Coordinates of C-alpha atoms and ligand atoms in Angstrom, one line a residue:
Chain A
M30 CA -27.3 -4.8 31.9
Q31 CA -30.8 -5.9 30.9
N32 CA -31.6 -2.3 30.1
F33 CA -28.5 -2.0 28.1
M34 CA -29.3 -5.1 26.0
R35 CA -32.9 -3.9 25.4
D36 CA -31.7 -0.4 24.4
A37 CA -29.0 -1.8 22.2
A38 CA -31.4 -4.0 20.3
Q39 CA -33.5 -0.9 19.8
F40 CA -30.7 1.4 18.6
M41 CA -28.8 -1.1 16.5
P42 CA -30.7 -0.9 13.3
L43 CA -30.1 2.9 13.1
L44 CA -26.5 2.5 14.1
L45 CA -26.0 -0.1 11.4
Q46 CA -27.4 2.4 8.9
G47 CA -24.7 4.7 10.1
L48 CA -22.1 1.9 9.9
K49 CA -23.0 1.5 6.2
F50 CA -22.2 5.1 5.5
T51 CA -19.0 4.8 7.5
I52 CA -17.9 1.9 5.4
L53 CA -18.9 3.7 2.2
V54 CA -17.0 6.8 3.1
T55 CA -14.0 4.9 4.2
A56 CA -13.8 2.6 1.2
G57 CA -14.5 5.4 -1.3
S58 CA -12.0 7.8 0.1
L59 CA -9.4 5.0 0.5
L60 CA -9.7 4.1 -3.2
L61 CA -9.5 7.7 -4.3
S62 CA -6.7 8.6 -2.0
S63 CA -4.7 5.6 -3.1
L64 CA -5.1 6.4 -6.8
L65 CA -4.4 10.1 -6.4
G66 CA -1.5 9.4 -4.0
L67 CA 0.1 7.1 -6.5
V68 CA -0.2 9.9 -9.2
W69 CA 1.5 12.5 -6.9
A70 CA 4.2 10.0 -6.0
L71 CA 4.9 9.0 -9.6
M72 CA 5.1 12.7 -10.5
R73 CA 7.5 13.3 -7.7
V74 CA 9.9 10.5 -8.8
S75 CA 9.4 11.1 -12.6
G76 CA 12.6 13.0 -12.9
I77 CA 10.7 15.8 -14.7
A78 CA 11.3 18.9 -12.7
W79 CA 8.1 20.7 -13.3
L80 CA 5.9 17.6 -12.7
A81 CA 7.7 17.0 -9.4
M82 CA 7.3 20.6 -8.5
I83 CA 3.5 20.6 -9.0
A84 CA 3.1 17.4 -7.1
K85 CA 5.1 18.7 -4.2
L86 CA 3.0 21.9 -4.1
V87 CA -0.2 20.0 -4.1
V88 CA 0.9 17.6 -1.4
N89 CA 2.2 20.3 0.9
T90 CA -1.0 22.4 0.4
L91 CA -3.2 19.4 1.3
R92 CA -1.1 18.5 4.3
G93 CA -1.2 22.1 5.5
I94 CA -5.0 22.5 5.7
P95 CA -7.1 20.7 8.3
I96 CA -9.2 17.9 6.8
L97 CA -12.3 19.5 8.3
V98 CA -11.7 22.8 6.5
Q99 CA -11.2 20.9 3.2
L100 CA -14.5 19.2 3.8
F101 CA -16.3 22.4 4.5
Y102 CA -14.7 24.0 1.5
L103 CA -16.0 21.2 -0.8
Y104 CA -19.4 21.1 0.7
F105 CA -20.2 24.7 1.5
V106 CA -18.0 26.7 -0.8
M107 CA -17.9 24.8 -4.1
P108 CA -21.6 25.2 -4.7
E109 CA -20.9 28.9 -5.2
F110 CA -18.6 27.9 -8.1
G111 CA -21.4 25.7 -9.5
L112 CA -20.1 22.4 -8.1
R113 CA -23.0 21.0 -6.1
L114 CA -22.2 17.7 -4.4
T115 CA -24.2 15.5 -2.1
A116 CA -22.9 15.2 1.4
L117 CA -21.7 11.7 0.7
E118 CA -19.9 12.7 -2.5
A119 CA -18.3 15.7 -0.8
A120 CA -17.1 13.4 2.1
I121 CA -15.6 10.8 -0.2
L122 CA -14.0 13.4 -2.4
G123 CA -12.8 15.5 0.5
L124 CA -11.3 12.7 2.6
G125 CA -9.9 11.1 -0.6
I126 CA -8.1 14.2 -1.7
A127 CA -6.9 15.2 1.8
Y128 CA -5.5 11.7 2.4
S129 CA -3.9 11.5 -1.0
A130 CA -1.1 13.7 0.4
Y131 CA -0.3 11.1 3.1
Q132 CA -0.6 8.2 0.7
S133 CA 1.7 10.0 -1.7
E134 CA 4.4 10.5 0.9
N135 CA 4.2 6.8 1.8
F136 CA 4.4 5.7 -1.8
R137 CA 7.3 8.0 -2.5
A138 CA 9.3 6.7 0.5
G139 CA 8.7 3.2 -0.7
I140 CA 9.7 3.9 -4.3
E141 CA 12.8 5.7 -3.2
A142 CA 13.8 2.9 -0.9
V143 CA 14.3 0.5 -3.8
D144 CA 18.0 -0.1 -4.5
H145 CA 19.4 2.2 -7.2
G146 CA 21.1 -0.8 -8.7
Q147 CA 17.6 -2.2 -9.7
I148 CA 17.0 0.9 -11.7
E149 CA 20.3 0.6 -13.5
A150 CA 19.7 -3.1 -14.2
A151 CA 16.2 -2.2 -15.6
Q152 CA 17.6 0.6 -17.8
S153 CA 20.5 -1.6 -19.0
I154 CA 18.1 -4.1 -20.5
G155 CA 16.4 -1.2 -22.3
M156 CA 13.4 -0.7 -20.1
G157 CA 11.7 2.7 -20.3
W158 CA 10.4 4.5 -17.3
G159 CA 6.9 3.1 -17.3
L160 CA 7.9 -0.5 -17.8
M161 CA 10.6 -0.1 -15.1
M162 CA 8.1 1.2 -12.6
R163 CA 5.6 -1.5 -13.3
R164 CA 7.9 -4.5 -13.6
V165 CA 10.8 -3.6 -11.3
V166 CA 10.3 -0.7 -8.9
L167 CA 6.7 -0.9 -7.7
P168 CA 6.6 -4.7 -7.1
Q169 CA 9.6 -4.1 -4.7
A170 CA 8.3 -0.9 -3.3
I171 CA 5.0 -2.4 -2.3
K172 CA 6.7 -4.4 0.4
I173 CA 7.9 -1.2 2.0
I174 CA 4.6 0.6 1.4
L175 CA 2.2 -2.0 2.8
P176 CA 2.7 -1.8 6.6
P177 CA 2.3 2.0 6.7
Y178 CA -0.6 1.7 4.2
G179 CA -2.4 -0.5 6.7
N180 CA -2.0 2.3 9.4
I181 CA -3.4 4.9 7.0
M182 CA -6.4 2.6 6.4
I183 CA -7.1 2.6 10.2
M184 CA -6.7 6.3 10.4
M185 CA -9.1 6.8 7.5
L186 CA -11.7 4.6 9.1
K187 CA -11.6 6.7 12.2
D188 CA -11.4 10.0 10.3
S189 CA -14.5 9.1 8.3
S190 CA -16.3 10.4 11.4
Q191 CA -15.4 13.8 10.2
A192 CA -18.0 13.4 7.4
S193 CA -20.6 13.9 10.2
T194 CA -19.7 17.6 10.2
I195 CA -21.1 17.9 6.7
T196 CA -24.3 16.0 7.5
V197 CA -23.3 12.5 6.3
A198 CA -25.3 10.3 8.6
E199 CA -22.4 7.9 9.3
L200 CA -21.9 6.0 12.6
T201 CA -20.8 8.9 14.8
L202 CA -23.6 11.2 13.6
Q203 CA -26.2 8.5 14.0
G204 CA -24.9 7.9 17.4
S205 CA -25.1 11.5 18.5
L206 CA -28.5 11.9 17.0
I207 CA -29.9 8.9 19.0
A208 CA -28.0 10.1 22.1
S209 CA -29.4 13.6 22.0
S210 CA -33.0 12.3 21.6
T211 CA -32.9 9.5 24.2
F212 CA -30.3 10.8 26.6
K213 CA -28.8 7.3 26.7
N214 CA -25.3 8.5 26.2
M215 CA -23.5 5.6 27.8
T216 CA -25.4 2.9 25.9
V217 CA -25.2 4.7 22.5
Y218 CA -21.5 5.7 22.6
T219 CA -20.5 2.3 24.0
L220 CA -22.2 0.7 21.0
V221 CA -20.6 3.2 18.6
A222 CA -17.1 2.6 20.0
L223 CA -17.7 -1.2 19.8
L224 CA -18.8 -0.9 16.2
Y225 CA -15.6 1.1 15.3
L226 CA -13.5 -1.5 17.2
S227 CA -15.2 -4.3 15.3
M228 CA -13.8 -2.9 12.1
S229 CA -10.5 -1.5 13.3
L230 CA -9.3 -4.5 15.3
P231 CA -9.3 -6.8 12.3
L232 CA -7.5 -4.1 10.4
I233 CA -4.9 -3.7 13.2
A234 CA -4.4 -7.5 13.1
F235 CA -4.0 -7.3 9.4
V236 CA -1.3 -4.6 9.7
G237 CA 0.5 -6.6 12.3
W238 CA 0.5 -9.5 9.8
L239 CA 1.8 -7.3 7.0
E240 CA 4.6 -6.0 9.2
R241 CA 5.6 -9.5 10.1
R242 CA 5.4 -10.7 6.5
F243 CA 7.1 -7.7 4.8
G244 CA 8.7 -5.8 7.6
K245 CA 12.4 -5.5 8.4
G246 CA 14.5 -8.6 8.3
T247 CA 12.6 -10.6 5.7
K248 CA 14.7 -11.4 2.6
R249 CA 12.4 -11.1 -0.3
Chain B
M3 CA 35.9 -1.4 -43.2
S4 CA 33.1 -1.9 -40.7
P5 CA 33.1 0.4 -37.7
A6 CA 34.5 -0.7 -34.4
M7 CA 31.9 -2.3 -32.0
I8 CA 32.6 0.3 -29.4
E9 CA 34.4 3.6 -30.2
L10 CA 35.2 6.4 -27.8
G11 CA 36.7 9.6 -29.1
S12 CA 38.0 12.3 -26.7
V13 CA 35.1 11.6 -24.2
T14 CA 34.9 14.0 -21.3
K15 CA 32.6 13.8 -18.3
S16 CA 32.4 15.9 -15.2
F17 CA 30.4 15.6 -12.0
G18 CA 30.0 19.2 -10.9
T19 CA 33.5 20.6 -11.0
H20 CA 35.2 17.3 -10.7
Q21 CA 36.3 16.1 -14.2
V22 CA 36.2 12.3 -14.1
L23 CA 37.0 11.5 -17.7
K24 CA 39.5 13.8 -19.4
G25 CA 39.4 12.8 -23.0
I26 CA 39.1 9.1 -23.4
T27 CA 39.9 7.7 -26.8
A28 CA 39.6 3.9 -27.2
S29 CA 37.9 1.3 -29.2
V30 CA 36.8 -2.3 -28.9
E31 CA 36.7 -4.3 -32.1
R32 CA 34.2 -7.0 -32.9
G33 CA 35.0 -10.2 -31.1
E34 CA 37.7 -8.5 -29.0
V35 CA 38.1 -8.9 -25.3
V36 CA 39.4 -5.7 -23.7
C37 CA 40.2 -5.4 -20.0
L38 CA 40.0 -2.0 -18.3
I39 CA 42.2 -1.7 -15.2
G40 CA 43.0 1.2 -12.9
P41 CA 42.8 2.4 -9.4
S42 CA 39.6 3.1 -7.5
G43 CA 37.9 6.4 -8.6
S44 CA 39.9 6.6 -11.9
G45 CA 36.6 6.5 -13.9
K46 CA 36.3 2.9 -15.1
S47 CA 32.6 2.5 -14.2
T48 CA 31.9 5.9 -15.6
I49 CA 33.3 4.8 -19.0
L50 CA 31.1 1.7 -19.1
R51 CA 28.1 3.8 -18.0
C52 CA 28.7 6.3 -20.8
I53 CA 28.9 3.5 -23.3
N54 CA 25.4 2.2 -22.7
G55 CA 23.9 5.6 -21.9
L56 CA 23.3 5.0 -18.1
E57 CA 25.3 8.2 -17.8
A58 CA 25.5 11.2 -20.2
Y59 CA 28.9 12.3 -21.4
D60 CA 29.8 16.0 -21.8
G61 CA 32.1 16.1 -24.8
G62 CA 33.5 13.8 -27.5
L63 CA 31.8 10.9 -29.1
V64 CA 30.7 7.4 -28.2
H65 CA 29.7 5.2 -31.1
I66 CA 28.2 1.7 -30.9
D67 CA 28.6 -0.2 -34.1
G68 CA 28.5 3.1 -35.9
V69 CA 25.5 4.6 -34.0
K70 CA 26.0 7.6 -31.8
V71 CA 25.1 7.0 -28.1
D72 CA 22.6 9.8 -27.3
R73 CA 20.4 9.4 -24.2
D74 CA 17.8 11.7 -25.7
A75 CA 17.4 9.9 -29.0
S76 CA 15.1 7.0 -29.6
S77 CA 18.1 4.9 -30.6
I78 CA 19.0 4.6 -26.9
V79 CA 16.8 1.6 -26.3
G80 CA 18.4 -0.3 -29.2
I81 CA 21.8 0.6 -27.8
R82 CA 21.0 -0.5 -24.3
T83 CA 19.6 -3.8 -25.5
S84 CA 22.6 -4.4 -27.6
M85 CA 25.2 -3.5 -24.9
A86 CA 24.4 -5.8 -22.0
M87 CA 25.8 -5.0 -18.6
V88 CA 26.9 -7.1 -15.7
F89 CA 27.3 -5.3 -12.4
Q90 CA 29.5 -5.8 -9.4
R91 CA 26.6 -6.3 -7.1
F92 CA 24.6 -8.4 -9.6
N93 CA 21.5 -6.3 -9.4
L94 CA 19.2 -9.3 -10.0
F95 CA 15.5 -8.6 -9.6
P96 CA 14.9 -10.0 -6.1
H97 CA 11.2 -10.6 -6.7
R98 CA 11.8 -12.8 -9.7
T99 CA 13.2 -16.3 -10.1
A100 CA 16.4 -17.0 -12.0
L101 CA 14.5 -17.8 -15.1
E102 CA 12.2 -14.8 -14.8
N103 CA 15.2 -12.6 -14.4
V104 CA 16.7 -14.0 -17.6
V105 CA 13.5 -13.7 -19.7
E106 CA 12.4 -10.3 -18.4
G107 CA 14.2 -8.3 -21.1
P108 CA 13.5 -10.6 -24.1
I109 CA 9.7 -10.8 -23.2
Y110 CA 9.0 -7.3 -21.9
V111 CA 11.5 -5.1 -23.8
K112 CA 12.1 -7.0 -27.0
K113 CA 8.6 -8.4 -27.1
E114 CA 9.7 -11.9 -28.0
P115 CA 7.1 -14.7 -27.8
A116 CA 7.2 -16.0 -24.2
A117 CA 7.7 -19.7 -25.2
E118 CA 10.7 -18.9 -27.3
A119 CA 12.3 -16.6 -24.8
T120 CA 11.7 -19.1 -22.0
A121 CA 13.3 -22.0 -24.0
R122 CA 16.3 -19.9 -24.7
G123 CA 16.4 -18.7 -21.0
R124 CA 16.5 -22.3 -19.9
D125 CA 19.4 -23.1 -22.3
L126 CA 21.3 -20.1 -21.1
L127 CA 20.9 -21.0 -17.4
A128 CA 22.0 -24.5 -18.2
R129 CA 25.0 -23.1 -20.1
V130 CA 26.2 -21.1 -17.0
G131 CA 25.7 -24.3 -14.9
L132 CA 22.5 -23.4 -13.2
A133 CA 20.0 -25.8 -14.8
A134 CA 19.0 -26.9 -11.3
K135 CA 18.4 -23.4 -10.1
I136 CA 15.9 -22.2 -12.7
D137 CA 13.1 -21.6 -10.2
A138 CA 15.3 -20.3 -7.3
Y139 CA 15.0 -16.7 -6.1
P140 CA 18.2 -14.6 -5.9
A141 CA 18.1 -14.7 -2.1
Q142 CA 18.4 -18.5 -2.4
L143 CA 21.6 -18.4 -4.5
S144 CA 25.2 -17.8 -3.7
G145 CA 27.0 -14.8 -5.0
G146 CA 28.7 -16.8 -7.7
Q147 CA 25.4 -18.3 -8.8
M148 CA 23.7 -14.8 -8.8
Q149 CA 26.5 -13.4 -11.0
R150 CA 26.1 -16.4 -13.4
V151 CA 22.3 -15.7 -13.6
A152 CA 23.2 -12.0 -14.3
I153 CA 25.5 -13.2 -17.1
A154 CA 22.7 -15.4 -18.5
R155 CA 20.4 -12.3 -18.3
A156 CA 22.9 -10.3 -20.3
L157 CA 23.2 -13.1 -22.9
A158 CA 19.4 -13.4 -23.2
M159 CA 19.4 -9.9 -24.7
Q160 CA 21.5 -11.4 -27.6
P161 CA 23.8 -8.4 -27.2
K162 CA 26.5 -7.2 -29.6
A163 CA 28.8 -6.8 -26.6
I164 CA 28.8 -7.3 -22.9
L165 CA 30.1 -4.7 -20.4
F166 CA 31.4 -6.1 -17.1
D167 CA 31.9 -3.8 -14.2
E168 CA 34.1 -5.7 -11.7
P169 CA 32.0 -8.8 -11.9
T170 CA 33.9 -10.7 -9.3
S171 CA 34.8 -8.0 -6.8
A172 CA 31.8 -8.7 -4.5
L173 CA 32.4 -12.4 -4.4
D174 CA 34.0 -14.6 -1.8
P175 CA 37.3 -15.7 -3.1
E176 CA 36.2 -19.4 -3.6
L177 CA 33.4 -18.2 -5.9
V178 CA 35.4 -16.1 -8.2
G179 CA 36.6 -19.0 -10.3
E180 CA 33.2 -20.2 -11.4
V181 CA 32.3 -16.7 -12.8
L182 CA 35.6 -16.2 -14.5
E183 CA 35.2 -19.7 -16.1
V184 CA 31.9 -18.6 -17.7
M185 CA 33.4 -15.4 -18.9
K186 CA 36.3 -17.2 -20.4
S187 CA 34.0 -19.5 -22.3
L188 CA 32.1 -16.5 -23.7
A189 CA 35.4 -15.0 -24.8
E190 CA 36.3 -18.2 -26.6
E191 CA 33.0 -18.2 -28.5
G192 CA 33.9 -14.7 -29.8
M193 CA 31.7 -12.5 -27.7
T194 CA 32.8 -8.9 -27.7
M195 CA 33.6 -7.9 -24.1
L196 CA 34.8 -4.9 -22.2
V197 CA 35.7 -6.0 -18.7
V198 CA 36.6 -3.8 -15.7
T199 CA 38.5 -6.1 -13.4
H200 CA 41.2 -6.4 -10.8
E201 CA 41.7 -10.1 -11.8
M202 CA 45.1 -9.8 -13.5
G203 CA 45.2 -13.5 -14.1
F204 CA 42.0 -13.4 -16.1
A205 CA 43.3 -10.3 -18.0
R206 CA 46.5 -12.0 -18.8
E207 CA 44.9 -15.2 -20.0
V208 CA 41.8 -13.9 -21.8
A209 CA 42.2 -10.3 -22.8
D210 CA 43.3 -9.4 -26.2
R211 CA 44.2 -5.9 -25.0
V212 CA 44.4 -4.1 -21.7
L213 CA 43.8 -0.4 -21.0
F214 CA 45.2 1.2 -17.9
L215 CA 43.2 4.2 -16.7
D216 CA 44.4 6.6 -14.1
Q217 CA 42.7 9.8 -13.0
G218 CA 40.4 9.9 -16.1
V219 CA 43.2 9.4 -18.6
I220 CA 44.2 6.2 -20.4
V221 CA 47.8 6.2 -19.5
E222 CA 48.8 3.0 -21.2
E223 CA 47.4 0.4 -23.5
G224 CA 48.7 -2.7 -25.1
S225 CA 48.4 -6.4 -25.5
A226 CA 47.7 -8.2 -22.2
R227 CA 51.1 -9.8 -22.1
E228 CA 53.0 -6.6 -22.9
L229 CA 51.2 -4.3 -20.5
L230 CA 50.9 -6.7 -17.6
S231 CA 54.5 -8.1 -17.7
A232 CA 56.4 -5.2 -19.0
P233 CA 54.5 -2.0 -18.3
R234 CA 56.3 1.1 -19.6
N235 CA 54.6 3.9 -17.8
P236 CA 55.7 4.4 -14.1
R237 CA 52.1 4.8 -13.0
T238 CA 51.1 1.5 -14.6
Q239 CA 54.1 -0.2 -12.9
D240 CA 53.2 1.3 -9.6
F241 CA 49.6 0.2 -9.9
L242 CA 50.4 -3.4 -11.0
R243 CA 52.9 -3.7 -8.2
R244 CA 50.2 -2.8 -5.7
V245 CA 47.5 -5.1 -7.3
L246 CA 49.8 -8.1 -7.7
R247 CA 51.4 -7.8 -4.3
P248 CA 48.8 -6.2 -2.0
I249 CA 49.8 -4.5 1.3
Ligands
ATP12 N1 26.9 10.2 -9.8 C1 28.1 10.7 -9.4 N2 28.1 11.9 -8.8 C2 29.2 12.5 -8.4 N3 30.4 11.9 -8.6 C3 30.5 10.7 -9.1 C4 29.3 10.0 -9.6 N4 29.7 8.9 -10.1 C5 31.0 8.8 -9.9 N5 31.5 9.9 -9.4 C6 32.9 10.1 -9.1 O1 33.7 9.9 -10.3 C7 34.9 9.3 -10.0 C8 35.0 8.1 -10.9 O2 34.0 7.2 -10.5 P1 34.0 5.7 -11.1 O3 32.9 5.0 -10.4 O4 33.9 5.8 -12.6 O5 35.4 5.1 -10.7 P2 35.9 3.6 -10.8 O6 37.2 3.7 -11.5 O7 34.8 2.7 -11.3 O8 36.2 3.3 -9.3 P3 36.0 1.9 -8.5 O9 37.1 1.0 -8.8 O10 36.0 2.4 -7.0 O11 34.7 1.3 -8.9 C9 34.9 9.1 -8.5 O12 35.7 10.1 -8.0 C10 33.5 9.2 -8.1 O13 33.5 9.7 -6.8
MG13 MG1 33.6 1.3 -10.5

């Protein structure tokens, strides 16, 4: 135990460096995937056939390719087309784009769950599509969207470790670097796991709260 | 002569192969209250929805105050704001209070100054007997109260006419009266109204004219007293017998 504490104190600064990148990758790709996902979802429900078609194609393509392969593509293949990204940029972009497919499906399900009578009421007072989305549909859809959104956040936090495969020195990569040079596997990976938990447990609690607040059975 | 407020000429409408409206010709004059009655599935809601452009019609013409209803024209916004609609299931915005529901259209669609719209919204809610419920959310209101908010929301648009689609059908029997009372007072003030209803008492008392629709055709039309007490068409007779004496 004493050894553990001593080693932990020694490794912690490096691991916290990694944690910083984990948070950067997670937050960046979360933001990007949410924005892109909303765009795909709005295209899907726009009622304009070709827009919906494009969005469906994009979403299915993204869902059909492993995230890892998408990351490799961005980081190793795009430079051949003249798009040179740092590892961090590629990670945020790659995870953000890959996850936009899941975000989109969640947003769309939420939007489509809004009672059709709401749409008629909005149209009958002369609202156009944009105003109706903003004032009537999305504020109601968000209650359906939020609980699964919390779960996506947790998955993204964990999947940010995939950035390690394209050399982003986030928590998992820092851990394995330390482990391979010190052979203190147990200490290092215990610390890595605890650091992930320290971020995901609050998120899980937050999702639980969202589900209680907005989940089934609540009136408004 | 000024054009009728609502004018339908040989309107047809199909869903797939099922022709729901088979040439509807009818009109509602300024200040008139017309009730539209008929069995379930006869096309009553579809007529209302074609009038404010919620649904496109296939053939014939729909004119509102002389303007053609065309869902693809920019005039459709003006038509929708001038033809308010009250729905069977109220369709209030659940995330907004009674007052917010009422002022939503005036502020965000008609771009009226908020203070003005809000003052009028309060007056309208008071007028339908809900001054005390201004800040209540729909979930906190009874069905009758919700429908009265919906009527206030319709009035807030300062419409040329109001379309009612079975406004009391979703209500518990003891709540029907309060909604009909409000509608009656609107009629007395000269509001143009087209009302789909199964409330024959209301039709008899308030309607200037009644149209009987069956299987997409207006089978009979006449003054409320005429049509309801002495229907000529056998289908009307049969329908009224069933509505007035259920089972
Ligand atoms: N969007 C739609 N798609 C397909 N069929 C439809 C659609 N809307 C209505 N219909 C059909 O059109 C017919 C007329 O419907 P409508 O709602 O106008 O009848 P209604 O007279 O209002 O009946 P109710 O008294 O039950 O409200 C029905 O047979 C209905 O099934
Ligand atoms: Mg109907």
